[in-house]
mmCIF file of C-alpha atoms in Angstrom:
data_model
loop_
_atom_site.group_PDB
_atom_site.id
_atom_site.type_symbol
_atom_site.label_atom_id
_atom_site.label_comp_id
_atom_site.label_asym_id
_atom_site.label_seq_id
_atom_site.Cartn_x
_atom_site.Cartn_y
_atom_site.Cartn_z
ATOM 1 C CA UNK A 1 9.495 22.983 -12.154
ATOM 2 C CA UNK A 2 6.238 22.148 -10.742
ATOM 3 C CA UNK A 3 5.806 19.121 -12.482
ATOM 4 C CA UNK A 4 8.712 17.743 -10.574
ATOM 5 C CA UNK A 5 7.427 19.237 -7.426
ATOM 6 C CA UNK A 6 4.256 17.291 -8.114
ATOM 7 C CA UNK A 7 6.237 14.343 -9.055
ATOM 8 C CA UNK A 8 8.459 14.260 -5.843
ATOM 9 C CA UNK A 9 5.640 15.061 -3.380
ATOM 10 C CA UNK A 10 3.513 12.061 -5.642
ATOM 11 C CA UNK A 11 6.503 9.837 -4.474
ATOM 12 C CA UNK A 12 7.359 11.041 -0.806
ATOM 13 C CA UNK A 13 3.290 10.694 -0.085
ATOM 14 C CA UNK A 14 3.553 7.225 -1.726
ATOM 15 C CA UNK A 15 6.361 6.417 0.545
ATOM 16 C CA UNK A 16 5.231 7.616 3.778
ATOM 17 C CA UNK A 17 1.815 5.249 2.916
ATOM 18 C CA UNK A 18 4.011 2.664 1.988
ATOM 19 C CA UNK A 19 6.183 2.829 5.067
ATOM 20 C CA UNK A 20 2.903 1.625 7.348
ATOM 21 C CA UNK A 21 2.247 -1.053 5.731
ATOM 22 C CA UNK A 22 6.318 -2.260 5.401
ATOM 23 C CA UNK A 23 6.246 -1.448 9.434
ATOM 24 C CA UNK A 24 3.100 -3.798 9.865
ATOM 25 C CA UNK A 25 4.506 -6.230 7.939
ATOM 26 C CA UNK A 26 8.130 -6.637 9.911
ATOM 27 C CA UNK A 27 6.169 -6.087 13.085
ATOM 28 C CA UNK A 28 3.950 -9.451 12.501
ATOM 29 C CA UNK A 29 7.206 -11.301 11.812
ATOM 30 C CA UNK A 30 8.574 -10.089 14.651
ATOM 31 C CA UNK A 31 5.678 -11.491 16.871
ATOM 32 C CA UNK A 32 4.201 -14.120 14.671
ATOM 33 C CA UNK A 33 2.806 -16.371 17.494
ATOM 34 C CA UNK A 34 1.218 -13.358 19.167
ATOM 35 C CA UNK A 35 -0.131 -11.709 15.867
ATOM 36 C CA UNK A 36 -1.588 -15.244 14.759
ATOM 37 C CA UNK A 37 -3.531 -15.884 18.142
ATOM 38 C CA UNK A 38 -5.258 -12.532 17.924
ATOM 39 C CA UNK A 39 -6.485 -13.063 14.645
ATOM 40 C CA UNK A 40 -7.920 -16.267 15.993
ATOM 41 C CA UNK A 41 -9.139 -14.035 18.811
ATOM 42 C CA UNK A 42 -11.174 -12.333 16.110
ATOM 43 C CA UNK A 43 -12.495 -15.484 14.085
ATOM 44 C CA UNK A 44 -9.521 -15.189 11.118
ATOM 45 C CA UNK A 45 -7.305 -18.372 11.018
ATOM 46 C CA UNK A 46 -4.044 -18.161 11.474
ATOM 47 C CA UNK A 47 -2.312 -20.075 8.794
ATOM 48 C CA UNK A 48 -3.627 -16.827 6.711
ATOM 49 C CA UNK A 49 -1.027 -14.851 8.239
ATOM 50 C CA UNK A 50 1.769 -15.662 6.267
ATOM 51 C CA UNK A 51 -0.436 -13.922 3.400
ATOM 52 C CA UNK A 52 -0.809 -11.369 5.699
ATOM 53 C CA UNK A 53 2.889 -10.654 5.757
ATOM 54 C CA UNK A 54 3.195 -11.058 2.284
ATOM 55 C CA UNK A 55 0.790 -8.851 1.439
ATOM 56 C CA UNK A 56 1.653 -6.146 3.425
ATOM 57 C CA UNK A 57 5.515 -6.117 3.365
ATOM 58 C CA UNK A 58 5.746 -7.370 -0.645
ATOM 59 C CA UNK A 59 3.055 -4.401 -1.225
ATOM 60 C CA UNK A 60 4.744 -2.042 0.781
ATOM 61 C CA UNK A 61 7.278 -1.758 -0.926
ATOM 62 C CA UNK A 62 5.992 -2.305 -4.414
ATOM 63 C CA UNK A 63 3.811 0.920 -3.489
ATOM 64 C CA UNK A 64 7.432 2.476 -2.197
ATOM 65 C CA UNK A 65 8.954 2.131 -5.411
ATOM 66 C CA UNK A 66 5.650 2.904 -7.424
ATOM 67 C CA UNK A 67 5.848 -0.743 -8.641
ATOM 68 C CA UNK A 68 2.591 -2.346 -10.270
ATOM 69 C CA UNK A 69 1.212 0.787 -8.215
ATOM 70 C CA UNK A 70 -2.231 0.683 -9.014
ATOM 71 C CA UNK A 71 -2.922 -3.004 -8.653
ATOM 72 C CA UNK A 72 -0.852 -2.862 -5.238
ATOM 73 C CA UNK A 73 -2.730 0.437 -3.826
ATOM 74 C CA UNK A 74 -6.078 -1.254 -4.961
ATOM 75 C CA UNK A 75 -5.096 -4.763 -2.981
ATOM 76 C CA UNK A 76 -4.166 -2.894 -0.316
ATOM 77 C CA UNK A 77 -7.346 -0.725 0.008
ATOM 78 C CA UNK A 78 -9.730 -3.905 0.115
ATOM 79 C CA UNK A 79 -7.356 -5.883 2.821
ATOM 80 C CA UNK A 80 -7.376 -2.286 4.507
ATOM 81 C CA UNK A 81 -10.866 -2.359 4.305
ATOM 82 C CA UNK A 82 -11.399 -5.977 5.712
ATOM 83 C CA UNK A 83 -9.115 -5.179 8.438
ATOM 84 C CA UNK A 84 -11.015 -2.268 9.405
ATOM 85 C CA UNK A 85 -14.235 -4.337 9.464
ATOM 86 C CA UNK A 86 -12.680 -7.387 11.023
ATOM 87 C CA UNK A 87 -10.661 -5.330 13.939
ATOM 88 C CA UNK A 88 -11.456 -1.975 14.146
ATOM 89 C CA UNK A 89 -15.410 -1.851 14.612
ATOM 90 C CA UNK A 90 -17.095 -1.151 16.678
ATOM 91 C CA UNK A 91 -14.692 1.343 18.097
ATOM 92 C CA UNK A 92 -13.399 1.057 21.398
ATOM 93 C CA UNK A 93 -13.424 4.574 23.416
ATOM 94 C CA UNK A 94 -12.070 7.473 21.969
ATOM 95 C CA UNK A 95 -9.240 5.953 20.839
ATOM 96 C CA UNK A 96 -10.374 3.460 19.242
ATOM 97 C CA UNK A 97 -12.260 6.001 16.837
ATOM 98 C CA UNK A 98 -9.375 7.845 15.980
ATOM 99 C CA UNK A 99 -7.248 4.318 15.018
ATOM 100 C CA UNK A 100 -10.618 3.356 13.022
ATOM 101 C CA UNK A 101 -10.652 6.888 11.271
ATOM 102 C CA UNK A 102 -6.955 6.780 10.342
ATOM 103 C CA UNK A 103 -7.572 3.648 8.678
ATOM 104 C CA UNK A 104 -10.355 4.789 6.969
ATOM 105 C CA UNK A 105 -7.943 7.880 5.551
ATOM 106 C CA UNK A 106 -5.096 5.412 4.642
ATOM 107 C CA UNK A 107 -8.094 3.993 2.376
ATOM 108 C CA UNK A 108 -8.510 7.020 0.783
ATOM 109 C CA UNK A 109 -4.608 7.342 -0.200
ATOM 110 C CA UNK A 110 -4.876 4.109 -1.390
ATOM 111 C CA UNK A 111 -7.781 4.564 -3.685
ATOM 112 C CA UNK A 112 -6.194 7.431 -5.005
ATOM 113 C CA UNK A 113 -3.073 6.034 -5.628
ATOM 114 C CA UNK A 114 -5.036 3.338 -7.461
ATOM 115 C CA UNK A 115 -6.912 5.456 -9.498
ATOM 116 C CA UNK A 116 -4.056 7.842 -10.322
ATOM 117 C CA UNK A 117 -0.950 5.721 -10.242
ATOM 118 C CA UNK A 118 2.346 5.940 -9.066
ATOM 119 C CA UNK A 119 3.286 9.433 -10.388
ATOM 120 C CA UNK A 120 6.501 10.411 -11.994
ATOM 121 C CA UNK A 121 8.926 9.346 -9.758
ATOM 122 C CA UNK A 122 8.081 5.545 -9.978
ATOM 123 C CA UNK A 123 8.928 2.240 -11.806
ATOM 124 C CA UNK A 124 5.607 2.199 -13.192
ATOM 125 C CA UNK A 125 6.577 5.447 -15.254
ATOM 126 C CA UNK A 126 9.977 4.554 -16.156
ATOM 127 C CA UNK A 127 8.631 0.828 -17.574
ATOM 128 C CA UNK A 128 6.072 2.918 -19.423
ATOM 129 C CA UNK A 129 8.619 5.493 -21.258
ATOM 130 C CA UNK A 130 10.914 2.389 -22.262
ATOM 131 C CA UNK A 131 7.787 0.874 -23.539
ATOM 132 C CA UNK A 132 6.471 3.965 -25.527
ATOM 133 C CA UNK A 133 10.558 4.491 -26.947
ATOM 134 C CA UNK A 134 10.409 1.088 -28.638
ATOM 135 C CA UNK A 135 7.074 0.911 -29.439
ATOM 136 C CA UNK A 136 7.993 4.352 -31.536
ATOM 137 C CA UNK A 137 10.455 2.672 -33.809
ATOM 138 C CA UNK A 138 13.743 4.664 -32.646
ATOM 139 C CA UNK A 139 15.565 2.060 -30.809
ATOM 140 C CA UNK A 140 17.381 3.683 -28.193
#
């Protein structure tokens, strides 16, 4: 019983992370032009945002479904990273701090997400019990 409790809270924690970066992602879309001139704004060329989106809305939800997990938490992290570096510092006012410190903790999530991997509840776990059942010579 606890397993699964650590298994569905593994998931749900990967999915709320997940959900950020999937938001992001449509959000830049959704005001390309704008998104692309304040990354100019803050010396990052534009034409990158199409990786950008990629990134963020193709690993979103490859993190969602615990897909390539580790790889896609660990991606995430260092663009997370960058971003913080590139946008976030130095902090401006009070707010500012608290966006920069959130960031920092969806870092942390990430690395252990990369570290640990998806959990239970993901793709990554079901591709790796199909590959240990025919790799044990039973066929199913």
């Amino acid at each position: 019983m606890q397993d699964a409790l650590g298994a569905l809270l593994i998931a749900i924690g990967r999915v709320l992370m997940a959900a950020v970066f999937i938001h992001a992602g449509l959000s830049k879309i959704d005001g390309y032009a704008q998104t692309a001139g304040f990354m100019q704004s803050h010396g990052v060329p534009g034409g990158l945002l199409p990786l950008v989106i990629l990134l963020e809305l193709g690993g979103g939800i490859a993190l969602a479904l615990g897909l390539f997990t580790r790889f896609m938490a660990a991606a995430l992290a260092l663009f997370s990273i960058a971003a913080i570096l590139i946008f976030a510092l130095p902090p401006a006012g009070r707010m500012g701090v608290i966006v920069m410190y959130a960031e920092i903790a969806m870092v942390g999530g990430l690395i252990h997400y990369a570290v640990r991997g998806g959990g239970g509840l993901s793709i990554d776990q079901l591709r790796q019990t199909k590959k240990r059942r025919r790799s044990s010579g039973f066929g199913y």
